[in-house]
Short mmCIF file of C-alpha atoms and ligand atoms in Angstrom, two decimals:
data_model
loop_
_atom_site.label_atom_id
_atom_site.label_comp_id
_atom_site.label_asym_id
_atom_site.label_seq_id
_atom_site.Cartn_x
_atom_site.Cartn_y
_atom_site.Cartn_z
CA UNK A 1 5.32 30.41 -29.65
CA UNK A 2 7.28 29.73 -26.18
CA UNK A 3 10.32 26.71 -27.00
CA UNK A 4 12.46 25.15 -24.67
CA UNK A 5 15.10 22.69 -24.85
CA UNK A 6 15.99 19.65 -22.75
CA UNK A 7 17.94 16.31 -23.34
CA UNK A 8 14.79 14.13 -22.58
CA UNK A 9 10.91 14.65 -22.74
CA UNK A 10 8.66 12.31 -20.58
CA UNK A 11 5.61 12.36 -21.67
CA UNK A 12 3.17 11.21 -18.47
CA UNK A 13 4.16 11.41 -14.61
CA UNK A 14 2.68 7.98 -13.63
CA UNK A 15 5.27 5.50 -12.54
CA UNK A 16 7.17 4.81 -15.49
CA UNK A 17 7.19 8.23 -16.51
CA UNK A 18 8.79 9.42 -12.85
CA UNK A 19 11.01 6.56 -12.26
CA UNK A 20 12.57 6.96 -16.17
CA UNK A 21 12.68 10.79 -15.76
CA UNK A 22 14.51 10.21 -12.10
CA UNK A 23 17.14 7.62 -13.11
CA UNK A 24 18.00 9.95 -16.64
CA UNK A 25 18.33 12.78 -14.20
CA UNK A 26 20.48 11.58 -11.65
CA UNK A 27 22.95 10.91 -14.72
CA UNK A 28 23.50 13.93 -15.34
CA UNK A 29 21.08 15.29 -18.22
CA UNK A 30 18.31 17.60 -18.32
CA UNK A 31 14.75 15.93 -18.39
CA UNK A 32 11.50 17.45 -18.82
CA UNK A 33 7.85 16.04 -17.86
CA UNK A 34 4.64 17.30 -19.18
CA UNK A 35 1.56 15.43 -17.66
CA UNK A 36 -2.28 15.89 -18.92
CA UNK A 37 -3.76 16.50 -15.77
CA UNK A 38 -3.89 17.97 -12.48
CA UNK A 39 -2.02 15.61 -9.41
CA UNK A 40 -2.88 14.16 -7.35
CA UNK A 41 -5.22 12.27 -9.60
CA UNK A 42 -7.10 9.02 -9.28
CA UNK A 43 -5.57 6.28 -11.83
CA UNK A 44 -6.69 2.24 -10.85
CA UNK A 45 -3.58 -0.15 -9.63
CA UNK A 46 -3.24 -0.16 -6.61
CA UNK A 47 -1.45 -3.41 -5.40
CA UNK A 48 2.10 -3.48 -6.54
CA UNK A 49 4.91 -6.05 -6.38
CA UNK A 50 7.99 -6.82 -4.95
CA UNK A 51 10.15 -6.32 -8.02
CA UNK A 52 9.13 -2.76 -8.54
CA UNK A 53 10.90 -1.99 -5.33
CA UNK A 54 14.22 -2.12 -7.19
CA UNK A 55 13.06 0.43 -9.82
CA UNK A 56 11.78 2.41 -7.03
CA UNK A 57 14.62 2.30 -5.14
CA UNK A 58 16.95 3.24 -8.35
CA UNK A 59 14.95 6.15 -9.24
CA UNK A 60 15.27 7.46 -5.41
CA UNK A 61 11.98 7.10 -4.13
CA UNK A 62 11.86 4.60 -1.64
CA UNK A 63 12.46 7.11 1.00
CA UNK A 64 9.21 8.82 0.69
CA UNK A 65 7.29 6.65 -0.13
CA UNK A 66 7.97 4.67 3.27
CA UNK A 67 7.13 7.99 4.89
CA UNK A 68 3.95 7.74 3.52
CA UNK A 69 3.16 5.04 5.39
CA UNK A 70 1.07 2.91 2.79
CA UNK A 71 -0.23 -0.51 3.98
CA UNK A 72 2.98 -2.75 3.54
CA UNK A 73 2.14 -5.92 1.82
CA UNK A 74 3.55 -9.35 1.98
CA UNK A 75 2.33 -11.85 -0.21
CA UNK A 76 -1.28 -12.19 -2.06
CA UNK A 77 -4.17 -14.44 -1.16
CA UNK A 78 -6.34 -16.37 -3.16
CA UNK A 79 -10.18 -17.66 -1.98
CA UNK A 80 -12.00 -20.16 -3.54
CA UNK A 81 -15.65 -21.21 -2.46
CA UNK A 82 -13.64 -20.48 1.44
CA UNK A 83 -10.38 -22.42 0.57
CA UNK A 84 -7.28 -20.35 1.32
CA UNK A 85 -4.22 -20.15 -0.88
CA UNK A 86 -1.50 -18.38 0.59
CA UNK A 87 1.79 -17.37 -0.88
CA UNK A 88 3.99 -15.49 1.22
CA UNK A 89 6.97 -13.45 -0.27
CA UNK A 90 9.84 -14.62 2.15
CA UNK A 91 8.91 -17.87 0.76
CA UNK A 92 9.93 -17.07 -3.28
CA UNK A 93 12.48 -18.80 -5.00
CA UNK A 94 14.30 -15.97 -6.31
CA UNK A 95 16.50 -13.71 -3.83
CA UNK A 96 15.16 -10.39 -4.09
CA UNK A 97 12.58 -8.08 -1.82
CA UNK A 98 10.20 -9.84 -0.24
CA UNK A 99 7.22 -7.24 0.39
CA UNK A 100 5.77 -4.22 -1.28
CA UNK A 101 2.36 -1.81 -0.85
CA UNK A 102 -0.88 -1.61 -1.30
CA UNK A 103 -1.19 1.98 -2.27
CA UNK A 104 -4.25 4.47 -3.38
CA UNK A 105 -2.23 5.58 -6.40
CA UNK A 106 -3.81 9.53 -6.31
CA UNK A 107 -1.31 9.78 -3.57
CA UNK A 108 1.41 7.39 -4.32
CA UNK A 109 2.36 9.11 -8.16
CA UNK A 110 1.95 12.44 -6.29
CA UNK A 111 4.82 11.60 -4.16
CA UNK A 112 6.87 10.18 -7.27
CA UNK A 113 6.45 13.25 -9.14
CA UNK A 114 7.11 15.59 -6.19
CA UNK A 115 10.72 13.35 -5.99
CA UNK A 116 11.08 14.28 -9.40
CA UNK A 117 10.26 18.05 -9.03
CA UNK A 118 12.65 17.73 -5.49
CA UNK A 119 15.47 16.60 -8.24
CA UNK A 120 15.13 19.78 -10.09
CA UNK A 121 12.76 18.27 -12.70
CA UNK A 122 10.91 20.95 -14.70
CA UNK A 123 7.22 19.11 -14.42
CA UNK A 124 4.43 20.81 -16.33
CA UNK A 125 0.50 19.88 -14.81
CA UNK A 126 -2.07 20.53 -17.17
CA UNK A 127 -0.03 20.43 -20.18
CA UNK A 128 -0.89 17.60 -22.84
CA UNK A 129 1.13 16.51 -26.02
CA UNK A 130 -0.95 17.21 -29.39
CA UNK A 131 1.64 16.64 -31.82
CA UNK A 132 5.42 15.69 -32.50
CA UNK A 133 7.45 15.94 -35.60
CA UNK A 134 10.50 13.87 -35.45
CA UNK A 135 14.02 14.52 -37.23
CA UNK A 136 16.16 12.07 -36.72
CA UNK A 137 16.59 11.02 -33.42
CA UNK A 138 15.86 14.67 -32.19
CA UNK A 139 12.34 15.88 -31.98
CA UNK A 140 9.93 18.97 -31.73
CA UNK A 141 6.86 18.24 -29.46
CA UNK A 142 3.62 20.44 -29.40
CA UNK A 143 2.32 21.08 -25.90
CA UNK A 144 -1.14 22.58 -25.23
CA UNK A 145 -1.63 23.88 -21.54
CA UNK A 146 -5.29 24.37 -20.15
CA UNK A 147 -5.43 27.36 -20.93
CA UNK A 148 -4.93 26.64 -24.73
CA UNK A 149 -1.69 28.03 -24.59
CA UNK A 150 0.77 26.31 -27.12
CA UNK A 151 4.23 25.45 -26.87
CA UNK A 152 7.21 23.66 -28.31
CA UNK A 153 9.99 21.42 -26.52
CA UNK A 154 12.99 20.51 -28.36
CA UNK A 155 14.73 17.25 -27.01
CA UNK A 156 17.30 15.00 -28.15
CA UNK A 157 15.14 11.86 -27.02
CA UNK A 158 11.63 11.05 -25.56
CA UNK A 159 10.27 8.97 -23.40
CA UNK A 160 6.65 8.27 -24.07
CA UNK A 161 4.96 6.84 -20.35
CA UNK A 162 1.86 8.35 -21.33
CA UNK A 163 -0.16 5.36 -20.03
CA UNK A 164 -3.74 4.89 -20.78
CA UNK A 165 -2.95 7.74 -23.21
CA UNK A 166 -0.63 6.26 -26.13
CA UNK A 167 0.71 9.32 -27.02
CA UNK A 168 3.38 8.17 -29.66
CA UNK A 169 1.12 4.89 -30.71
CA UNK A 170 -1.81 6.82 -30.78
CA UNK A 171 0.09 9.76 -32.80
CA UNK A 172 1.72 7.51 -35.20
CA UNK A 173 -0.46 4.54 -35.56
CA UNK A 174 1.58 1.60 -34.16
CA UNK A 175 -1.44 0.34 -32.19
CA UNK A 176 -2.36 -3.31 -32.20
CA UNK A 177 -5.17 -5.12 -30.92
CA UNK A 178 -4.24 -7.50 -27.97
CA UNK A 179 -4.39 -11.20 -27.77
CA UNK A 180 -7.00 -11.11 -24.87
CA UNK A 181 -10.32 -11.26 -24.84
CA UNK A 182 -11.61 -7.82 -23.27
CA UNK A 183 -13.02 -7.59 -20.04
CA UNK A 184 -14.29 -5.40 -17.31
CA UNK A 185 -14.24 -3.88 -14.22
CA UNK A 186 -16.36 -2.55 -11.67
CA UNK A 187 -15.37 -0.95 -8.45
CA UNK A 188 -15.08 1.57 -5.92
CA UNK A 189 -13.27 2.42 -2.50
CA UNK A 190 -14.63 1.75 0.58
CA UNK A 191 -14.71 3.11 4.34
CA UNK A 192 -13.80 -0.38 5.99
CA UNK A 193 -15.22 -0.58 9.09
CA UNK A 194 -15.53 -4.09 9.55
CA UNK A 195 -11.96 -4.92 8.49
CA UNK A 196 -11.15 -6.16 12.13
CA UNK A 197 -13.87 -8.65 12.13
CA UNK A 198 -11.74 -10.95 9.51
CA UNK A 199 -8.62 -13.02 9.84
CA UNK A 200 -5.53 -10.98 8.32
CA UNK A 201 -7.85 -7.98 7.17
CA UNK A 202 -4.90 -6.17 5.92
CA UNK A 203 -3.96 -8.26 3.78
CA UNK A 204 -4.65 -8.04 -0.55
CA UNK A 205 -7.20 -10.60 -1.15
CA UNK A 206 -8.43 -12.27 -4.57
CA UNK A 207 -11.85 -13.73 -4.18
CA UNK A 208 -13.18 -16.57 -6.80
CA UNK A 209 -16.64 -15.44 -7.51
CA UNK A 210 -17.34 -17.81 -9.78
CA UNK A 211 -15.51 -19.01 -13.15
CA UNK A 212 -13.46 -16.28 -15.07
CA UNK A 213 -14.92 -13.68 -12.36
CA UNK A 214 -12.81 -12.29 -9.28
CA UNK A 215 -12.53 -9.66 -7.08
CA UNK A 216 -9.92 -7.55 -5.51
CA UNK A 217 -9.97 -6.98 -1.95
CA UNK A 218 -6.74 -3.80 -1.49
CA UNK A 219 -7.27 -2.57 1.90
CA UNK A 220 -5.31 1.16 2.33
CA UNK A 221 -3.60 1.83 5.64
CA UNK A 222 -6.13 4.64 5.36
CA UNK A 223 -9.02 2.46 6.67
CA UNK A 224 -10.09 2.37 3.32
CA UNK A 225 -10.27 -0.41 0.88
CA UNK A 226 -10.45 -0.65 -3.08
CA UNK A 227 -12.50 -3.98 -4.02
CA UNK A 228 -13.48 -4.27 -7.47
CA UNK A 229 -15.13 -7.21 -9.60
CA UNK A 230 -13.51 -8.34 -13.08
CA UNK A 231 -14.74 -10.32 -15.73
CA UNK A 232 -16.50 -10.73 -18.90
CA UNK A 233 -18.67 -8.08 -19.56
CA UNK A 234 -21.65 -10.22 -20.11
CA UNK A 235 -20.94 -11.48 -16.79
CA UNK A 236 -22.57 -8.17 -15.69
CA UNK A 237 -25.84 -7.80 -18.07
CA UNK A 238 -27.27 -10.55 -15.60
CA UNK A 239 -27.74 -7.42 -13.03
CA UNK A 240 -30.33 -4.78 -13.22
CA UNK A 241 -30.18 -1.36 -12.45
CA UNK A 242 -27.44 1.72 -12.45
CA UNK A 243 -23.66 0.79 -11.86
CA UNK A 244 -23.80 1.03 -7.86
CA UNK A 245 -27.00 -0.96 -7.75
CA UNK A 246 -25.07 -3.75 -9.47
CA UNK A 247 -21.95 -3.61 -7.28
CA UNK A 248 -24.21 -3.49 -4.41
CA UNK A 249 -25.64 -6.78 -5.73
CA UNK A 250 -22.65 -8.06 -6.75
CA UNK A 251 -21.33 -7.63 -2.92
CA UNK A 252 -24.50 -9.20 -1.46
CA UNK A 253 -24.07 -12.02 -3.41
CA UNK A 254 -20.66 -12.94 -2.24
CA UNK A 255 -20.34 -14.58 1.06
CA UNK A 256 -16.41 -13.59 1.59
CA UNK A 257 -17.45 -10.03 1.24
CA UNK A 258 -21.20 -9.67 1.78
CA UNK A 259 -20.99 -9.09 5.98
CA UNK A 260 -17.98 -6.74 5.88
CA UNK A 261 -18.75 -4.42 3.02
CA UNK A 262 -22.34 -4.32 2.90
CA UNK A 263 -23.42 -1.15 3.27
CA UNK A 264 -19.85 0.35 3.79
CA UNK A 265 -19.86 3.96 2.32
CA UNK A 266 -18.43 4.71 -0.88
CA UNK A 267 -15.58 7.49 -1.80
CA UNK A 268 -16.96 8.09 -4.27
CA UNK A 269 -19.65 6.72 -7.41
CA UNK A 270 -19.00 3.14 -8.29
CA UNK A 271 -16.55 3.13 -11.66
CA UNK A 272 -16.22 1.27 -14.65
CA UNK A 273 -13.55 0.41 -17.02
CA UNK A 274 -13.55 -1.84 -19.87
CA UNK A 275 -11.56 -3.13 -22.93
CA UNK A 276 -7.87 -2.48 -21.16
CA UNK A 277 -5.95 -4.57 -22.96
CA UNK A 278 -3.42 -2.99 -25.35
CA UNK A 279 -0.42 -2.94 -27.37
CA UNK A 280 1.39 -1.71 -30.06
CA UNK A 281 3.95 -2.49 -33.11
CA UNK A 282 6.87 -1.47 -31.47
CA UNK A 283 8.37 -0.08 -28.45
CA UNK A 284 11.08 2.28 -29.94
CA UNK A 285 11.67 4.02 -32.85
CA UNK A 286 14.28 6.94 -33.93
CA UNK A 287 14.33 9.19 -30.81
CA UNK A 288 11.66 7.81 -28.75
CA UNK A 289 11.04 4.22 -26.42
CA UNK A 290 7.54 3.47 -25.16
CA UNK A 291 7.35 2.20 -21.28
CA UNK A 292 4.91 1.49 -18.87
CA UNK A 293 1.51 0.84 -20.15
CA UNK A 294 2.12 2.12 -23.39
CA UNK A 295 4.12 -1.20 -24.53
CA UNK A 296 1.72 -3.50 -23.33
CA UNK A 297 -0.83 -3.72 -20.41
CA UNK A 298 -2.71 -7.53 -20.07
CA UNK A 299 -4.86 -7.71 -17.13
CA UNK A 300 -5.27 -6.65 -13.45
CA UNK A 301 -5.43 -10.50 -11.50
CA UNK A 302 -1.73 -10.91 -10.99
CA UNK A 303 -1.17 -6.78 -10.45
CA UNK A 304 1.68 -6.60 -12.90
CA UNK A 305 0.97 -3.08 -14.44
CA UNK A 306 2.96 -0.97 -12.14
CA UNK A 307 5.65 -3.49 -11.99
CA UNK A 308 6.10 -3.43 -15.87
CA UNK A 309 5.76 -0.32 -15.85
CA UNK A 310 8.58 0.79 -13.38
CA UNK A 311 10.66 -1.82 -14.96
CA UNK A 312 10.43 -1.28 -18.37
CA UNK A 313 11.36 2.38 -17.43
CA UNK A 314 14.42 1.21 -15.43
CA UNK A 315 15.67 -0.28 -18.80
CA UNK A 316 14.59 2.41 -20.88
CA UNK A 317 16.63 4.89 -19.01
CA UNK A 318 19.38 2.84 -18.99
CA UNK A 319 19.40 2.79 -22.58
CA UNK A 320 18.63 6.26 -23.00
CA UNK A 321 21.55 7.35 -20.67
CA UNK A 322 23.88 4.84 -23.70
CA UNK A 323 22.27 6.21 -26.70
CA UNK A 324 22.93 10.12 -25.41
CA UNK A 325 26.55 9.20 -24.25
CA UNK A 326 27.05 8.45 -28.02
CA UNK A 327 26.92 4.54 -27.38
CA UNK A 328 25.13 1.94 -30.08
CA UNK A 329 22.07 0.49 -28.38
CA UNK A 330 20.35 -2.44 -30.07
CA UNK A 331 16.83 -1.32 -29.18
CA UNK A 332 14.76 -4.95 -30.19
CA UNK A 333 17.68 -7.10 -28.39
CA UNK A 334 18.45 -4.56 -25.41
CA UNK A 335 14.33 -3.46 -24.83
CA UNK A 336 12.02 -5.10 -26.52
CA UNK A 337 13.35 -8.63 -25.57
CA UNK A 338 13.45 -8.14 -22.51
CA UNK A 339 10.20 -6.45 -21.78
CA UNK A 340 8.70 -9.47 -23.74
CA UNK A 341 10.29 -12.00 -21.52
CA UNK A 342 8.54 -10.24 -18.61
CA UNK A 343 4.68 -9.33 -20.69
CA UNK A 344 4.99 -12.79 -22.15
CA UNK A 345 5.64 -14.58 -18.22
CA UNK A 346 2.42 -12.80 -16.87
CA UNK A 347 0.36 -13.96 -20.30
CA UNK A 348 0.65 -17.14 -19.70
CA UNK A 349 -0.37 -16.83 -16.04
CA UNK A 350 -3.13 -14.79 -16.68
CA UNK A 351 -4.49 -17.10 -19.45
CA UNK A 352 -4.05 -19.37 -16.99
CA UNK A 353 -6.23 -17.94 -14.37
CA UNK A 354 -8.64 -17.53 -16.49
CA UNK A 355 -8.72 -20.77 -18.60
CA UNK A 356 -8.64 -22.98 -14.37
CA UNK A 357 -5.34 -24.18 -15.17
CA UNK A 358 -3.95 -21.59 -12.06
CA UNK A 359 -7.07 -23.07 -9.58
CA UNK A 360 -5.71 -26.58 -10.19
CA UNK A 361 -2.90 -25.74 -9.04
CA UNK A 362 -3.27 -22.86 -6.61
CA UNK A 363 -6.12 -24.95 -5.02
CA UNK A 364 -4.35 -28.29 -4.64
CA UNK A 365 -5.25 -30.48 -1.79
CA UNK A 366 -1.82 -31.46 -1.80
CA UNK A 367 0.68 -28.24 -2.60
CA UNK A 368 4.82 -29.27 -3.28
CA UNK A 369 6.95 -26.78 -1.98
CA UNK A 370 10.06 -26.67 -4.78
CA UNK A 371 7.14 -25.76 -7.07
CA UNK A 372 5.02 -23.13 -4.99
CA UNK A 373 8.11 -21.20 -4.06
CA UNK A 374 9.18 -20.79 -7.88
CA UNK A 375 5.11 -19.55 -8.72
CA UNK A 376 5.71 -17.26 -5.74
CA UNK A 377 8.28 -15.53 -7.47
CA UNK A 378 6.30 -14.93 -10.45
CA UNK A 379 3.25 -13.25 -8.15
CA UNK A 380 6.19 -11.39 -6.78
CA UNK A 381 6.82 -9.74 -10.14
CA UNK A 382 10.70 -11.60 -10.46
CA UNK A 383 9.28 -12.82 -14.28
CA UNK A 384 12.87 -11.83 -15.38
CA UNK A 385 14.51 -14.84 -13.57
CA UNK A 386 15.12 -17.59 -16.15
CA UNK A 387 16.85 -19.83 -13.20
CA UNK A 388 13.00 -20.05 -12.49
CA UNK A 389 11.64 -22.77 -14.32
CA UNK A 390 8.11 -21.51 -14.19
CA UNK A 391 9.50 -18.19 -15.52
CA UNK A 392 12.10 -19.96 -18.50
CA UNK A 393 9.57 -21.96 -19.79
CA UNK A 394 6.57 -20.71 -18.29
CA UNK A 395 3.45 -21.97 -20.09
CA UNK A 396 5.14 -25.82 -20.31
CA UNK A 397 5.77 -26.05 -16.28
CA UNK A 398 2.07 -24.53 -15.96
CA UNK A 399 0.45 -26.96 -17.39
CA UNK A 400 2.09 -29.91 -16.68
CA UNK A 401 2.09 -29.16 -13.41
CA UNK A 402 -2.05 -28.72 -13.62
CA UNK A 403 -1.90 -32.13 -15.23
CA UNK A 404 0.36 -33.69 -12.64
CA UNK A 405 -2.38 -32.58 -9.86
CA UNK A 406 -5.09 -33.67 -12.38
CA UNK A 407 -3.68 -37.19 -12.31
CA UNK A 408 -3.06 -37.66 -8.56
CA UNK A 409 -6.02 -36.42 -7.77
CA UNK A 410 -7.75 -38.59 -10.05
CA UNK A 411 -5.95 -41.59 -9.06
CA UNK A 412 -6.73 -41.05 -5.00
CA UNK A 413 -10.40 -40.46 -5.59
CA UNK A 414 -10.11 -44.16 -7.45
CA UNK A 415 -8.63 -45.69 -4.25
P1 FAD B 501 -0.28 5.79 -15.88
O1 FAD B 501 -0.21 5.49 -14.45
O2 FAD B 501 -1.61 5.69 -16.55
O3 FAD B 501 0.32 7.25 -16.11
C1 FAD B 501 0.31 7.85 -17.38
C2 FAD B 501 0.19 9.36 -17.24
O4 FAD B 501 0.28 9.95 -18.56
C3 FAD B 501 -1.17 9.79 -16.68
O5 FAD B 501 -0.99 10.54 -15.50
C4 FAD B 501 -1.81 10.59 -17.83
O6 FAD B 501 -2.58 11.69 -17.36
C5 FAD B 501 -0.61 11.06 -18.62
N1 FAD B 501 -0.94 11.37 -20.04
C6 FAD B 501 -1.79 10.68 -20.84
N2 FAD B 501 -1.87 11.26 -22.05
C7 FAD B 501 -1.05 12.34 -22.02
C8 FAD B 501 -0.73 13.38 -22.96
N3 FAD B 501 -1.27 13.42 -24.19
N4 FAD B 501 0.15 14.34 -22.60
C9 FAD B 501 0.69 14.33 -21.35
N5 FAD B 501 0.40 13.39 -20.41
C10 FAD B 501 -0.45 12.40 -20.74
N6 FAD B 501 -1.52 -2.43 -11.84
C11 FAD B 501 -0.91 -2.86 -10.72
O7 FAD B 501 0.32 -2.82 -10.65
N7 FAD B 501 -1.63 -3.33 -9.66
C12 FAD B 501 -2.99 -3.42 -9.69
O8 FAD B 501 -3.60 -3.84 -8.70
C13 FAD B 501 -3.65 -3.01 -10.88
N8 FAD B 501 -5.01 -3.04 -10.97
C14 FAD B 501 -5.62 -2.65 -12.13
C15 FAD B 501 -7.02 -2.76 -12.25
C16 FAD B 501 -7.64 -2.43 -13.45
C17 FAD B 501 -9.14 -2.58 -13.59
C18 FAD B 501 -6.86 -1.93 -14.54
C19 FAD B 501 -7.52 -1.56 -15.83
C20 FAD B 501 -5.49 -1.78 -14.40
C21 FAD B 501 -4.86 -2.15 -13.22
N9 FAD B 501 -3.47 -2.03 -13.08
C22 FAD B 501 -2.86 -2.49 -11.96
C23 FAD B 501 -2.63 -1.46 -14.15
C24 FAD B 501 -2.19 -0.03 -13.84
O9 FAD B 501 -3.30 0.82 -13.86
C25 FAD B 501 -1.20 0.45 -14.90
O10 FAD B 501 -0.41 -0.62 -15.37
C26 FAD B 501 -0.24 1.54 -14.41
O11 FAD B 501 -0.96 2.66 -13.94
C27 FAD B 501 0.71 1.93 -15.54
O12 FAD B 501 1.51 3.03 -15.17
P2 FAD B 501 2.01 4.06 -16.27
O13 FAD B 501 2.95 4.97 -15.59
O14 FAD B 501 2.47 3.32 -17.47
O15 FAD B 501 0.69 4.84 -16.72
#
């Protein structure tokens, strides 16, 4: 059987695969990628946030993907029953970047991973990990390429950004069940022809369909534009008929939505996921951290998933690069805290959204400033910022702030 050798294995070329791979590169040690499938592939996320910039921009990237030319993206909007909540990025409380994309991923990894490759990054398509036997910190992984051809890879650490996969968890049994409920989505992309018949129609929209149930509105620079519904999946037993009959209802019955996409033509057969919620024991063990989706992945509303992922892979290389210069690294202090703070931040705000405490607030007759600017910075992905109140103490700000609102309103509706 083939072997090879290399300092660092990444399992997974998504983004936290790539940008971990990049930044371990560029310090001078070998890396090597093997990914499952074929790219470009199709993979849901599309909307990402400011803060993922600055992984992107460490790992090397930024360059092409701005000559992409994705749909830029400033801020995120939020529509209730036709009220308009607006948060603009120049407007956060923390100093960082203050736009991002809205990207169809198929394309967007493919230019990560040709970065990588560009860097001199042996990256093996169509090769999957089926087993790894640890010794130590170094390891011996079992590839199997699509041809059913096997081989080894020695490495003195690995990476596991295997996504959606959970390579390591999945091999070793460190999975947990998550703390949320599960839900699901349904969606598709769209040829959006009417998109100049509404105000702002590139922007990312988030449409209130009705309690716990949203929808994403991602329009592409493409002309194309994902929307997707989310919610409980009993929500969606109230529809009859095959999954594209039910979006098709679901877009009829949804004023915001129902003139410009009705009809639209699909790219392709109306998708489904469900249960996405996920974690696992631990994110590091004796030769190997987990990143990206593998650590933990909560729920689409506030688009964190590509932003955790790129910057729980900035870390992880970081502490990669100390741990193979010989250096101690205190894995649950240096990773796992960290990527907490940040998984932790967008739990509360997601139980939030769900639970009305966020439409209190986001659909205030009455909005202060001080306190928008600091939520901003959370819906720009800056949920590592403990100068931000509403990131240091997240859940307490939340909901006093909810209960503030709650009171004033309650008092002027007395008057
Ligand atoms: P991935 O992008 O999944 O990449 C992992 C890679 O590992 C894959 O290419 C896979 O083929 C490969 N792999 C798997 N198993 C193996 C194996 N055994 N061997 C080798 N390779 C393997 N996030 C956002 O930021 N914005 C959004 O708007 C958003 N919307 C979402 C909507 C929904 C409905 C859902 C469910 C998620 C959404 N997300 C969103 C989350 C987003 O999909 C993920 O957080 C993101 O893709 C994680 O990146 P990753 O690199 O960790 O994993």
């Amino acid at each position: 059987m083939k072997s090879i050798k290399t300092d660092v294995l990444v399992i997974g070329a998504g983004p936290s695969g790539t940008v971990a791979a990049s930044i371990i590169k560029q310090a001078g040690y070998s890396v090597v990628i093997v990914e499952k499938l074929r790219f470009p592939r199709f993979v849901i996320g599309e909307s990402l946030l400011p803060r993922c910039m600055e992984a992107l921009d460490e790992a090397g990237f930024l360059d092409a993907v701005k000559a992409k030319g994705f749909q830029q993206k400033y801020g995120a909007k939020f529509v209730k029953d036709g009220v308009i909540c607006d948060y603009l990025f120049e407007d956060q409380f923390t100093k960082g970047w203050t736009w991002t994309w809205q990207v169809p991923r198929a394309e967007f990894d493919k230019t990560l991973a040709d970065c990588c490759e560009q860097m001199g990054i042996p990256l093996h398509y169509e090769t999957t990990v089926t087993d790894i036997q640890f010794n130590g910190t170094d390891s011996v992984t079992t590839v199997e390429d699509i041809e059913g051809n096997k081989w080894t890879i020695e490495a003195k650490f690995i990476v596991d950004g295997s996504g959606y996969g959970r390579v390591i968890p999945k091999l070793f049994n460190l999975d947990k069940p998550s703390s949320l409920p599960g839900r699901k989505a349904l969606f598709t992309h769209m040829r959006d022809l009417n998109r100049l018949s509404v105000h702002e129609p590139n922007r990312i929209t988030i449409v209130t369909h009705k309690p716990g149930v949203w929808i994403w509105v991602i329009p592409f620079s493409s002309g194309i534009t994902s929307v997707g519904y989310v919610g409980d999946p009993s929500f969606f037993k109230d529809y009859e008929g095959n999954n594209t009959e039910v979006y098709d209802q679901l877009i009829e019955s949804q004023p915001y939505l129902a003139d410009r996409f009705r009809g639209a033509e699909k790219m392709f057969e109306t998708r489904v996921l469900e249960s996405w919620s996920s974690t696992t024991d631990k994110f590091y063990g004796d030769g190997f951290v987990l990143t990206g989706n593998v650590t933990e992945f909560l729920d689409p509303i506030f688009s964190s998933g590509v932003t955790l992922a790129t910057v729980s892979s900035q870390n992880a290389a970081h502490l990669v690069i100390k741990k193979l210069k010989g250096e101690e690294v205190n894995w649950e202090k240096e990773y796992m805290e960290p990527v907490m703070q940040g998984v932790n931040t967008f739990r509360t705000y997601v139980n939030c959204w769900y639970d009305g405490t966020l439409d209190t607030i986001f659909f205030a007759k009455k909005q202060v400033l001080e306190y928008k600017k600091m939520i901003c910075s959370v819906l720009a992905g800056y949920v590592w910022d403990l100068e931000n109140p509403f990131v240091k103490r997240h859940l307490h700000e939340v909901k006093k702030l909810a209960r503030v609102i709650e009171m004033k309103q309650a008092l002027e509706e007395n008057n």
